[in-house]
XYZ file of C-alpha atoms in Angstrom:
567
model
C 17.842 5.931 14.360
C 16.641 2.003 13.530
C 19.949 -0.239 12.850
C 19.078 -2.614 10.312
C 21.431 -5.920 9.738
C 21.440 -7.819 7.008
C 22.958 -11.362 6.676
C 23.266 -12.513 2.759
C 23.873 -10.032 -0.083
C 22.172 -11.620 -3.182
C 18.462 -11.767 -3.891
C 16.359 -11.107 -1.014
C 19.120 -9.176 1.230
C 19.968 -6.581 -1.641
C 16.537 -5.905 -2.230
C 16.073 -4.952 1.664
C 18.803 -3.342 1.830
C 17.998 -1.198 -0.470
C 13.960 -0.684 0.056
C 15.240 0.093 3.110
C 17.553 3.056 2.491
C 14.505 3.913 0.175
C 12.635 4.151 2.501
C 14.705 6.113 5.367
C 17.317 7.874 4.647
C 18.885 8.187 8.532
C 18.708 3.743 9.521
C 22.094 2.285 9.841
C 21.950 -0.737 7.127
C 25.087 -2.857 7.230
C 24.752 -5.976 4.778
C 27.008 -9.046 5.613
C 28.240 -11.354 2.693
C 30.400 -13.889 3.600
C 31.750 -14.449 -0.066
C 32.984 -12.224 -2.231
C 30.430 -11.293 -3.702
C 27.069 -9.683 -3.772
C 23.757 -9.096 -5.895
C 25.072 -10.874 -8.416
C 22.922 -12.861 -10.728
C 23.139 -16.449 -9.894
C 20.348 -17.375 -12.417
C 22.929 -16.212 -15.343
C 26.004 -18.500 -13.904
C 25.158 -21.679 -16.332
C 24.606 -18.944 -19.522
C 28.020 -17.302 -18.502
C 29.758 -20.617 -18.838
C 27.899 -21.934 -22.259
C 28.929 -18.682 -23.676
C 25.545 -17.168 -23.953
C 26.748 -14.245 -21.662
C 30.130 -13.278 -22.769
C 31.081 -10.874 -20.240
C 31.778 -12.167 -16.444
C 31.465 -8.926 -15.159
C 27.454 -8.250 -16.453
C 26.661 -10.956 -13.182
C 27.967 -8.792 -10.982
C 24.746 -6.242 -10.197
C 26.031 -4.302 -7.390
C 29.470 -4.362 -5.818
C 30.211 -2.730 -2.425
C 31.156 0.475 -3.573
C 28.074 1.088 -5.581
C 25.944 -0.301 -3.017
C 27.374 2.513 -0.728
C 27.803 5.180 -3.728
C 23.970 4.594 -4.464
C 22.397 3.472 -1.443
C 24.988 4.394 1.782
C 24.615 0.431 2.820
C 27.618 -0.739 4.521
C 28.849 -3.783 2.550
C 30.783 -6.059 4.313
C 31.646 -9.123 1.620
C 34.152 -11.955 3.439
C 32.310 -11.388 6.759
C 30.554 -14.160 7.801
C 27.879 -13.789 10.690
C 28.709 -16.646 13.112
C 26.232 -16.582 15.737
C 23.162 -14.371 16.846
C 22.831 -13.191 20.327
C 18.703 -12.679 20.935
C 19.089 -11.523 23.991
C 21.387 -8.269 23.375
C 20.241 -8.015 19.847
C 23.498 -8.613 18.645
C 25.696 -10.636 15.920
C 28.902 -12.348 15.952
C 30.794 -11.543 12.853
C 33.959 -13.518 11.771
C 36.591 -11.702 9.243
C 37.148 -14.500 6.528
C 40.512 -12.958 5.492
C 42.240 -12.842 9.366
C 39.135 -14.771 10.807
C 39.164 -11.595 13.602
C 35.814 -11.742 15.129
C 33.635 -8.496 16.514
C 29.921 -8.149 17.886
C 27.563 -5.622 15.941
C 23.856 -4.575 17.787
C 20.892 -4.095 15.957
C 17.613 -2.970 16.431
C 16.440 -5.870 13.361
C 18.006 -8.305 11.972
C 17.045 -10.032 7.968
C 18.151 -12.953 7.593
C 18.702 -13.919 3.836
C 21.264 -16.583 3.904
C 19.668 -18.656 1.224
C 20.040 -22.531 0.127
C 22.883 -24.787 -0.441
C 23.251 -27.718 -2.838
C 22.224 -30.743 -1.364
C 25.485 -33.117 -1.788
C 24.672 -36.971 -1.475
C 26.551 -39.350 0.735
C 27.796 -40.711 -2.737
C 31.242 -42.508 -1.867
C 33.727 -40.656 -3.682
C 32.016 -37.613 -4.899
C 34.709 -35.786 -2.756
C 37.375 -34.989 -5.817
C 38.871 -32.150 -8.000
C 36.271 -32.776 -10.940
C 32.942 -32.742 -9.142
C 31.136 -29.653 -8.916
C 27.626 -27.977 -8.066
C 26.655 -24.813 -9.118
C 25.146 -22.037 -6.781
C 27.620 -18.981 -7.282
C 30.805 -17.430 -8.673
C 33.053 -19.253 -7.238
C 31.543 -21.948 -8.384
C 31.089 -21.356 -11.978
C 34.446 -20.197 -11.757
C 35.964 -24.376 -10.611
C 33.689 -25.355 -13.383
C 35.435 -23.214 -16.348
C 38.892 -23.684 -15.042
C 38.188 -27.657 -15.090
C 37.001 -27.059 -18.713
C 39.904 -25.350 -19.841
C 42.245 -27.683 -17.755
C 40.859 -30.893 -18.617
C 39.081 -29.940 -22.221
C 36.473 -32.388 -21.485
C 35.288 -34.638 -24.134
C 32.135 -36.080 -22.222
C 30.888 -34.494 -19.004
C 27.842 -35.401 -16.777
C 25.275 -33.679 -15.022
C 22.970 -35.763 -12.423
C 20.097 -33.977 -11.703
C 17.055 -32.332 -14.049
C 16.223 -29.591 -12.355
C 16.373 -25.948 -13.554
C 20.279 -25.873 -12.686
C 20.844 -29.554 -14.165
C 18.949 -28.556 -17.702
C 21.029 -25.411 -18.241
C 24.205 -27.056 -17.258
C 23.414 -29.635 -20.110
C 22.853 -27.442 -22.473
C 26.164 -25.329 -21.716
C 28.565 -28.255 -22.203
C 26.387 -28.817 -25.055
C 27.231 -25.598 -26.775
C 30.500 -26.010 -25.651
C 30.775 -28.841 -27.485
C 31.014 -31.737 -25.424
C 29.234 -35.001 -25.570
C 26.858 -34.753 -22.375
C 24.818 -37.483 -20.214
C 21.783 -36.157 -17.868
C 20.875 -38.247 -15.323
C 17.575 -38.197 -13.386
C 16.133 -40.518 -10.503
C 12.660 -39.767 -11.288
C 10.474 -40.739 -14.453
C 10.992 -36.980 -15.912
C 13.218 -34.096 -15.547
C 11.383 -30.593 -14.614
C 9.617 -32.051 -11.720
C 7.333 -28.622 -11.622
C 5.267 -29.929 -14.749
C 3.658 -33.171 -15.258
C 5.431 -36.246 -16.671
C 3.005 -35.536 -20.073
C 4.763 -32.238 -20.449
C 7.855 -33.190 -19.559
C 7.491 -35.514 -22.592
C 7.750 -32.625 -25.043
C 11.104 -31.434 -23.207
C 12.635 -35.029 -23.228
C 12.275 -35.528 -26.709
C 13.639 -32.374 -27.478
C 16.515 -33.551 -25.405
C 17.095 -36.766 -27.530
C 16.757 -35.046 -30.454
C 19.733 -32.634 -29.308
C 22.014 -36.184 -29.266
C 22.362 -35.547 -25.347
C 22.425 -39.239 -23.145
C 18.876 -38.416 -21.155
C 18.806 -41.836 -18.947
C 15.525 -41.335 -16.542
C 14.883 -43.789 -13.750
C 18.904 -44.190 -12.839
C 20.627 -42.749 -9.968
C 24.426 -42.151 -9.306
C 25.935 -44.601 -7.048
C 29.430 -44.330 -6.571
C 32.327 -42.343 -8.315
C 35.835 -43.531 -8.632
C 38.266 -40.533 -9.587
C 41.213 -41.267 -11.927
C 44.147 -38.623 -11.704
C 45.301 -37.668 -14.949
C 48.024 -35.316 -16.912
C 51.531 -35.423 -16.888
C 53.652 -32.483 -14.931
C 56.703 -32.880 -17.192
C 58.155 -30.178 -18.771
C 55.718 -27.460 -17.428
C 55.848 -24.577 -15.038
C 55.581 -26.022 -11.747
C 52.746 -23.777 -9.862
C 50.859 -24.714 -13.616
C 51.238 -28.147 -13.515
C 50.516 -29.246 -10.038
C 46.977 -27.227 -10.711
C 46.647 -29.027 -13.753
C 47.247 -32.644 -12.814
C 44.711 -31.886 -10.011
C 42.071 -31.072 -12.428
C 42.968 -33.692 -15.140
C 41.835 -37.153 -15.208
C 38.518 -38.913 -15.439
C 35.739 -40.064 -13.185
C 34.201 -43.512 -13.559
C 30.238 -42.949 -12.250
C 28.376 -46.465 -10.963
C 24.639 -46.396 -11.443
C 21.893 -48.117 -9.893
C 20.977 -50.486 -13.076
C 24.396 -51.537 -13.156
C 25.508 -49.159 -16.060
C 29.330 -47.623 -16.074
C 29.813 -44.434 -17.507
C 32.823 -42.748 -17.734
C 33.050 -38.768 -17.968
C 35.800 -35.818 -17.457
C 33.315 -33.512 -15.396
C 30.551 -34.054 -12.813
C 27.739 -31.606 -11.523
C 25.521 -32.304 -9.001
C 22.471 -30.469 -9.452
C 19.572 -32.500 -7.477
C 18.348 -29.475 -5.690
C 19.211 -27.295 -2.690
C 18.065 -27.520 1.079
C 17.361 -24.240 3.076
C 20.597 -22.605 4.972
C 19.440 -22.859 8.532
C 22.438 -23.252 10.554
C 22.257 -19.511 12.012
C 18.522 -19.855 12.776
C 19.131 -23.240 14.597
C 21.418 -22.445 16.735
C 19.827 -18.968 17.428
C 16.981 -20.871 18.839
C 14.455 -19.505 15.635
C 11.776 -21.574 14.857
C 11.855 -24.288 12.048
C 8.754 -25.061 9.789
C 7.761 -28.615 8.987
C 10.019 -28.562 5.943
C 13.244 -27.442 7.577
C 13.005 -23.973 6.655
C 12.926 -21.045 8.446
C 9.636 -20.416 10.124
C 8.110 -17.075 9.362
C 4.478 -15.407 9.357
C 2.796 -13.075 6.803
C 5.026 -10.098 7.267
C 8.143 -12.229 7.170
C 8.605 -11.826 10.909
C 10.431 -14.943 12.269
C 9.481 -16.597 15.712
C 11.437 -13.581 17.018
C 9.716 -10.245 16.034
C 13.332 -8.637 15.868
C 14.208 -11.172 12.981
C 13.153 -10.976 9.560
C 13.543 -13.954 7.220
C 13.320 -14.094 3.076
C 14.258 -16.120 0.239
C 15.560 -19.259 -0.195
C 16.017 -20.302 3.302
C 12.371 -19.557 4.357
C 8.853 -21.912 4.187
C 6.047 -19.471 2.388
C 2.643 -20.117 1.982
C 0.895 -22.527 -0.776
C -0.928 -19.721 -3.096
C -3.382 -22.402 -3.542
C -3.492 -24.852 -0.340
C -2.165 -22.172 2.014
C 0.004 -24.601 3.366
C 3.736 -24.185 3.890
C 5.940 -24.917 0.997
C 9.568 -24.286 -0.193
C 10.518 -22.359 -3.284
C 14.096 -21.684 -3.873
C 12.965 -18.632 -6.566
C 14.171 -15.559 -7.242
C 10.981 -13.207 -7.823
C 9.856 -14.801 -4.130
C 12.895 -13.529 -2.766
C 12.841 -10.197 -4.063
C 8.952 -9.395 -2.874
C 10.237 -10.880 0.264
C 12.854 -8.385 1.003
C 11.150 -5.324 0.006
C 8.256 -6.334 1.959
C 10.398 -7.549 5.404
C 12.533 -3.892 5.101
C 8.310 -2.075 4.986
C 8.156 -3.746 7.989
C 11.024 -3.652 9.773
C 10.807 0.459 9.456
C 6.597 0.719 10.647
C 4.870 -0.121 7.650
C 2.407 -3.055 8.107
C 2.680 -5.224 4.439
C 1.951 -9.191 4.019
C 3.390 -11.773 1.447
C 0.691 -13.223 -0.420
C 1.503 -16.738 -1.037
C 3.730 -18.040 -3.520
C 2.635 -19.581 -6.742
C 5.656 -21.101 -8.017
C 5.546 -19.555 -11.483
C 8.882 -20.825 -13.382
C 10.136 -21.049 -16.744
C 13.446 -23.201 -18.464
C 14.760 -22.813 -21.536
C 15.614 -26.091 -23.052
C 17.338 -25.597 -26.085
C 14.656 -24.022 -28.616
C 12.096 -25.532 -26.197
C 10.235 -23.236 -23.298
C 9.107 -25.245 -20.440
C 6.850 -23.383 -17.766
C 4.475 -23.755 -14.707
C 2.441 -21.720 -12.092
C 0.412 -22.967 -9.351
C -0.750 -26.635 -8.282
C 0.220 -29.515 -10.642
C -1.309 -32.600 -10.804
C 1.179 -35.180 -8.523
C 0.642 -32.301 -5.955
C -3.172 -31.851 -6.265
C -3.919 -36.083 -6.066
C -1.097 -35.534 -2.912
C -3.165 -33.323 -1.352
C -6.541 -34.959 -2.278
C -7.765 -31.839 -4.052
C -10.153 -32.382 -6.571
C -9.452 -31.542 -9.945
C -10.061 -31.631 -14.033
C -7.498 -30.998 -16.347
C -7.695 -30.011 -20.003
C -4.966 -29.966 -22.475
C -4.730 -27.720 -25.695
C -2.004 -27.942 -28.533
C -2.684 -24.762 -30.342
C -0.569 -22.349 -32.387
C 1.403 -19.319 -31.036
C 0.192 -16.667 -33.428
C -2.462 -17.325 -36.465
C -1.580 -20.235 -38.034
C -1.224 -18.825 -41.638
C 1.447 -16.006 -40.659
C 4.933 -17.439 -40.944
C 6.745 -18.823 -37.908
C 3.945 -19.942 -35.719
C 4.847 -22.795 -33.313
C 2.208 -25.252 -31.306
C 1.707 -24.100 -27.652
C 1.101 -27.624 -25.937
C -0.787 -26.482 -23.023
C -2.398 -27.829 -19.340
C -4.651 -26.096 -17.372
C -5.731 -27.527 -13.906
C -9.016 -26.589 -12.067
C -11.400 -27.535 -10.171
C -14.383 -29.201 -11.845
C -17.319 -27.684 -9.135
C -16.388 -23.912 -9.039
C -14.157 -23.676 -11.960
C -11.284 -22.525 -9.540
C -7.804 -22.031 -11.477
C -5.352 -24.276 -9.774
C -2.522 -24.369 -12.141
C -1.298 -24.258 -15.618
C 1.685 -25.800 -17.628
C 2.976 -25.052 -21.331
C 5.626 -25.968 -23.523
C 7.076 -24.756 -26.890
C 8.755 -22.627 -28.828
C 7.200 -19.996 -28.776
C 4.484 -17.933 -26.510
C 4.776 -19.957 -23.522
C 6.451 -17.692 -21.495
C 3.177 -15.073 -22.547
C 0.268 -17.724 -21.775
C 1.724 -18.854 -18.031
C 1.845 -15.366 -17.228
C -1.263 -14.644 -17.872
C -1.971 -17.616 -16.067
C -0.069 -16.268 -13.003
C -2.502 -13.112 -12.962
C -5.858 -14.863 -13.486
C -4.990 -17.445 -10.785
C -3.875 -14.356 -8.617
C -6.523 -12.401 -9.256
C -9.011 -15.213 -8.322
C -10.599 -15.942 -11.738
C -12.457 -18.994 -13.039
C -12.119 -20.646 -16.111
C -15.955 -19.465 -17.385
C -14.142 -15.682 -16.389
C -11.056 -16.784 -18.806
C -13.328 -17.415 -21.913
C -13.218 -13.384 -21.614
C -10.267 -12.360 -21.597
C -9.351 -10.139 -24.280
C -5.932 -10.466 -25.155
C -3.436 -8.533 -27.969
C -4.253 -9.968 -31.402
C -2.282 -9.680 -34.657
C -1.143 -12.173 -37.065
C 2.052 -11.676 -35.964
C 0.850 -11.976 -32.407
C -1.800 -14.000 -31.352
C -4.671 -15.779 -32.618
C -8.573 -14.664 -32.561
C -9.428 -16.933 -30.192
C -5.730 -17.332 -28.068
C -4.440 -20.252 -26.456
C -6.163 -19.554 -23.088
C -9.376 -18.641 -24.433
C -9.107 -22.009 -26.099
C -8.608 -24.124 -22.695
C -10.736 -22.201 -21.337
C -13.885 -23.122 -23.611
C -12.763 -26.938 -23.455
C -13.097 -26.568 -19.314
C -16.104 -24.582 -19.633
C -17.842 -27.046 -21.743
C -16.315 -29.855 -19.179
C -18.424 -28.241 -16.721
C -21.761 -27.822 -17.924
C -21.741 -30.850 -19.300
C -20.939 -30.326 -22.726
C -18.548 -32.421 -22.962
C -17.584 -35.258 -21.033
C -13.969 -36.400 -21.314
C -11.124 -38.860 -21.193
C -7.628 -38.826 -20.395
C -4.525 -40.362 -21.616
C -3.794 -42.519 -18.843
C -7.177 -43.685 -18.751
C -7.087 -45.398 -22.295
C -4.812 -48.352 -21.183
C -7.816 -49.440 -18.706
C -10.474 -49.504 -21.587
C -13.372 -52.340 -21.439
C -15.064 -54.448 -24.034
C -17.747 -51.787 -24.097
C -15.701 -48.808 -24.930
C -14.850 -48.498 -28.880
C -12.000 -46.330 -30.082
C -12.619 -44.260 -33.045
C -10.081 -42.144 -34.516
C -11.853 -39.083 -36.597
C -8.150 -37.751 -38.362
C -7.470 -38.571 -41.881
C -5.775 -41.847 -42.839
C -2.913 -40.261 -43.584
C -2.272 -38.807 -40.656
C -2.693 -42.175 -38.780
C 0.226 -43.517 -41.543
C 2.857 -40.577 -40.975
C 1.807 -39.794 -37.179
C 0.953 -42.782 -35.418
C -2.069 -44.302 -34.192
C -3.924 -46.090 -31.068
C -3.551 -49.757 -31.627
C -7.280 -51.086 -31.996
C -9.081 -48.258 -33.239
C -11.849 -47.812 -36.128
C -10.851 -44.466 -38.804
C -13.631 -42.506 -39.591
C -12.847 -39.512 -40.742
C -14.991 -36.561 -39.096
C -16.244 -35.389 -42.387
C -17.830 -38.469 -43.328
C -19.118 -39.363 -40.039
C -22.452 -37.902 -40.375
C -22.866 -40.726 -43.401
C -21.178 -43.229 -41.605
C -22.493 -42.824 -38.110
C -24.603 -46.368 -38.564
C -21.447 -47.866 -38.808
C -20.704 -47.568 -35.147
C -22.514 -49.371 -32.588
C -25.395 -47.245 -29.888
C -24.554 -49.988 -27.026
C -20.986 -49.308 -26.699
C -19.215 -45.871 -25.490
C -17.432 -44.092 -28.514
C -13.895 -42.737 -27.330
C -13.424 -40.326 -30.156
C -9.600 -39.624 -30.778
C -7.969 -36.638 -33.288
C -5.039 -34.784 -33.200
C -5.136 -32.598 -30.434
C -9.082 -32.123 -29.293
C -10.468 -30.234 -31.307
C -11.989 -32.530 -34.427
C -12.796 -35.333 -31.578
C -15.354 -32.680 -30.080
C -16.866 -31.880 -33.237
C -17.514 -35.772 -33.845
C -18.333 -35.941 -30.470
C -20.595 -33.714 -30.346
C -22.380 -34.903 -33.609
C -22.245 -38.463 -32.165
C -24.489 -37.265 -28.605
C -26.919 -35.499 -30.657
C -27.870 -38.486 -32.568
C -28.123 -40.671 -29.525
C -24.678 -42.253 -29.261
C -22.789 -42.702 -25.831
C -19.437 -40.823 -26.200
C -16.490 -39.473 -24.677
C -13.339 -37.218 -26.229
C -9.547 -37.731 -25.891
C -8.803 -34.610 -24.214
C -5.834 -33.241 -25.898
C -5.890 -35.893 -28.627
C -3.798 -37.920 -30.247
C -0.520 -35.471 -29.288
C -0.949 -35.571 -25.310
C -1.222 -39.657 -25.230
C 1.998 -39.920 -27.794
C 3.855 -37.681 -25.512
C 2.938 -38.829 -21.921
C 3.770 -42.566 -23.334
C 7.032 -41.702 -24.888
């Protein structure tokens, strides 16, 4: 009979544990948890406390009794496995409750003991109304400091996928909000020209998005007033009253009634250290194909492990949840005979921001000119269904591939609507090992209601296609700032929309359907950078201008991706 341990209970542990018993119905599977709780659904915690999800107990997945009703896995929540003895293939596990401590064998040994919140040395971010978010207890401090100290402004430092949602909670909530972000964007996954879509939506919300800042110090003012209350009551509440006054880096002062720090999470390595388990380059847990750690006893998955780049191969770190499930069910295949390999992980992700849908899979384009990887990019903004049924929104959307073989190597889209359907198809093709000449033939669901004739991807995919056999030959946004005296802009769009939309300062209107009897207006020894909305008028003038002779190049992605990447 195969004894199977497992150390963590949420993503990647419950979906071992049970594969496992799946699996074989006679291995011993005990699952450690040194919280209270297990399988629950840390994605939901921010939606629980904005009210989305009314009901705390729809988090809660699994619970130890139904894990061992439905799956006969030994739960053991408020155990917390201490140290790991190679040698005798055994664990040390400590009793939270009477911290008793007793040794349990096994034959393997998963460990899924995720990430923690990475916590700045940020003098004085110790105090009752500073908070991050990575489980029930957690979101639990966070709602009783709402209800004790009914914010009226709270904070969140950090714009990552924790950071946004936690905005947009004490947004619904009510309460005047301030997002702060080191970097030049939030959603560090996309490009800052996509991010651009999400920020203004941000604005427009009334929330205080300051980019470029970082918290400095935080100076914690007590507040309330224990008279006349129960005692037990008010000692709680005066702990959690009172205000915080946060020092920034450009020499703002802001003051708020609740913090969260949400600027990311670092792999939870402690057991593996000490153990003696190899570490990857990134601090995570090192583990091969099969999720086999340096020991071939040990199993490792989820948020504490380095996985392969889908696209360089090289190691990365992905604190994601569909990762972490794969990676469970593939380590318990393993761990009882079964010989199954992880495939790389793409990184696909999406974030709701308000109405907005901000998502990503694969390589973006900070990463790619890291790595030195070649690339060309092409940018659509195209609607999510046929344009004449009600409803339809514009799907901005960047695809990433290489220019030679036409290699996907990522894709980004934001909107309100269809994004999440476009990156997933994304996902697949990029999986699969498609080009972008294989992606002008995909045949996807179309409807009014649905989709257009020719959909969003099919769309990209003809402007990459046409990039590559020479076509068309384009420019970028950030290339138009850099222009010389023998490069003329010409804006195709109507004068109208240059009035209500905005313009390039220094460029010539002609609108496409007079060029042909214009054209002589424009001069043959000077390169025509042909501007419209998004694209798709500038290659219709650009094409007209290269088959009468004219030197030319098209705004990729128009008038809409420059406006947004230089907001």
């Amino acid at each position: 009979m195969t004894k199977i341990l497992i150390v963590g209970g949420v993503a990647g542990g419950a979906s071992a544990a049970a594969r496992a018993r799946r699996l074989s119905e006679d291995a011993e599977i005990i699952m450690f948890e040194r919280g209270e709780f297990v399988s629950f659904a840390n994605c939901g915690l921010p939606y629980h406390i904005g009210g989305d999800i009314k009901d705390r107990s729809k988090l809660l997945l699994q619970t130890p009794e139904s894990f061992l009703a439905r799956f006969n896995v030994d739960v053991r929540v408020m155990n917390e496995v201490v140290s790991i003895n190679r040698a005798d293939k055994s664990v040390t596990v400590r009793n939270t409750l009477d911290n008793s401590e007793y040794v349990e064998s096994y034959d393997f040994l998963l460990l899924s003991p995720g990430a923690a919140p990475v916590i700045p040395p940020i003098p004085g971010l110790d105090n009752p109304l500073t908070h991050s978010l990575r489980n029930i207890p957690d979101m639990d401090k966070i709602i009783k400091t709402i209800e004790m100290n009914k914010p009226e402004h709270a904070t969140v430092v950090g714009g990552g996928f924790i950071g946004l949602e936690m905005m947009e909670a004490f947004h619904q909530l009510g309460i005047k909000t301030t997002l702060i972000e080191m970097a030049d964007q939030i959603m560090t996954p996309v490009d800052r020209e996509m991010a651009g879509f999400a920020h203004q939506a941000i604005r427009d919300k009334g929330i205080d998005l300051r980019l470029g800042v970082a918290l400095e110090s935080v100076e914690y003012i007590p507040g309330g007033s224990i008279a006349n209350e129960d005692a037990g009551e008010s000692a709680e509440h005066q702990h959690l009253c009172g205000e915080l006054i946060l020092n920034l880096n450009n020499g703002d002062t802001l003051n708020t009634d609740i913090l969260i720090m949400a600027i990311g999470v670092r792999p939870e390595t402690t057991l593996a250290t000490e153990a003696g388990l190899q570490l990857g380059e990134l601090g995570g847990i090192y583990t091969n194909e099969h999720m086999q750690t340096s020991d071939p006893a040990i199993y490792a998955v989820g948020d504490a492990v380095e996985e392969a780049d889908f696209v360089t191969g090289k190691q990365t770190l992905v604190p994601l949840a569909g990762p972490a499930n794969r990676q469970g069910r593939m380590a318990a295949d393993n761990m009882l005979g079964r010989n199954e390999s992880y495939h790389g992980t793409q990184g696909t992700a999406i974030c709701k921001i308000f109405d907005l849908a901000v998502a990503s899979t694969g390589k973006n384009e900070k990463s790619l000119k890291r790595e030195g990887i070649r690339f060309e990019k092409v940018y659509v903004h195209t609607a999510s269904h046929a344009s004449y049924y009600p409803g339809a929104e514009i799907v901005s959307f960047k695809m990433l591939f290489d220019p030679e073989t036409g290699k996907i190597l990522g894709a980004q889209a934001v909107g309100k609507d269809g994004v999440d359907k476009r990156i997933d198809v994304m996902a697949v093709a990029q999986r699969a090992g498609m080009t972008v000449e294989q992606l002008q033939h995909l045949e996807l669901t179309y409807a009014p209601p649905y989709g257009s004739a020719k959909d969003v991807i099919n769309q990209a995919a003809f402007v990459a296609s046409n990039i590559i056999k020479g076509d068309a030959k384009p420019i970028h946004f950030d290339e138009i700032e850099t222009l010389s005296d023998n490069q003329l802009l010409l804006d195709v769009r109507n004068p109208g929309e240059l009035e209500n939309v905005g313009f390039i300062e220094g460029s010539i209107n002609i609108p496409v359907d007079s060029l042909r009897h214009r054209m002589d207006e424009l001069p043959k020894d000077k390169e025509i950078i042909v501007i419209c909305q998004v694209g798709l008028r500038g290659n219709v003038a650009y094409r007209q201008l290269v088959n009468n002779g004219y030197q030319a190049r098209n705004l990729i992605g128009g008038y809409r991706t420059y406006k947004f990447a230089k907001a």
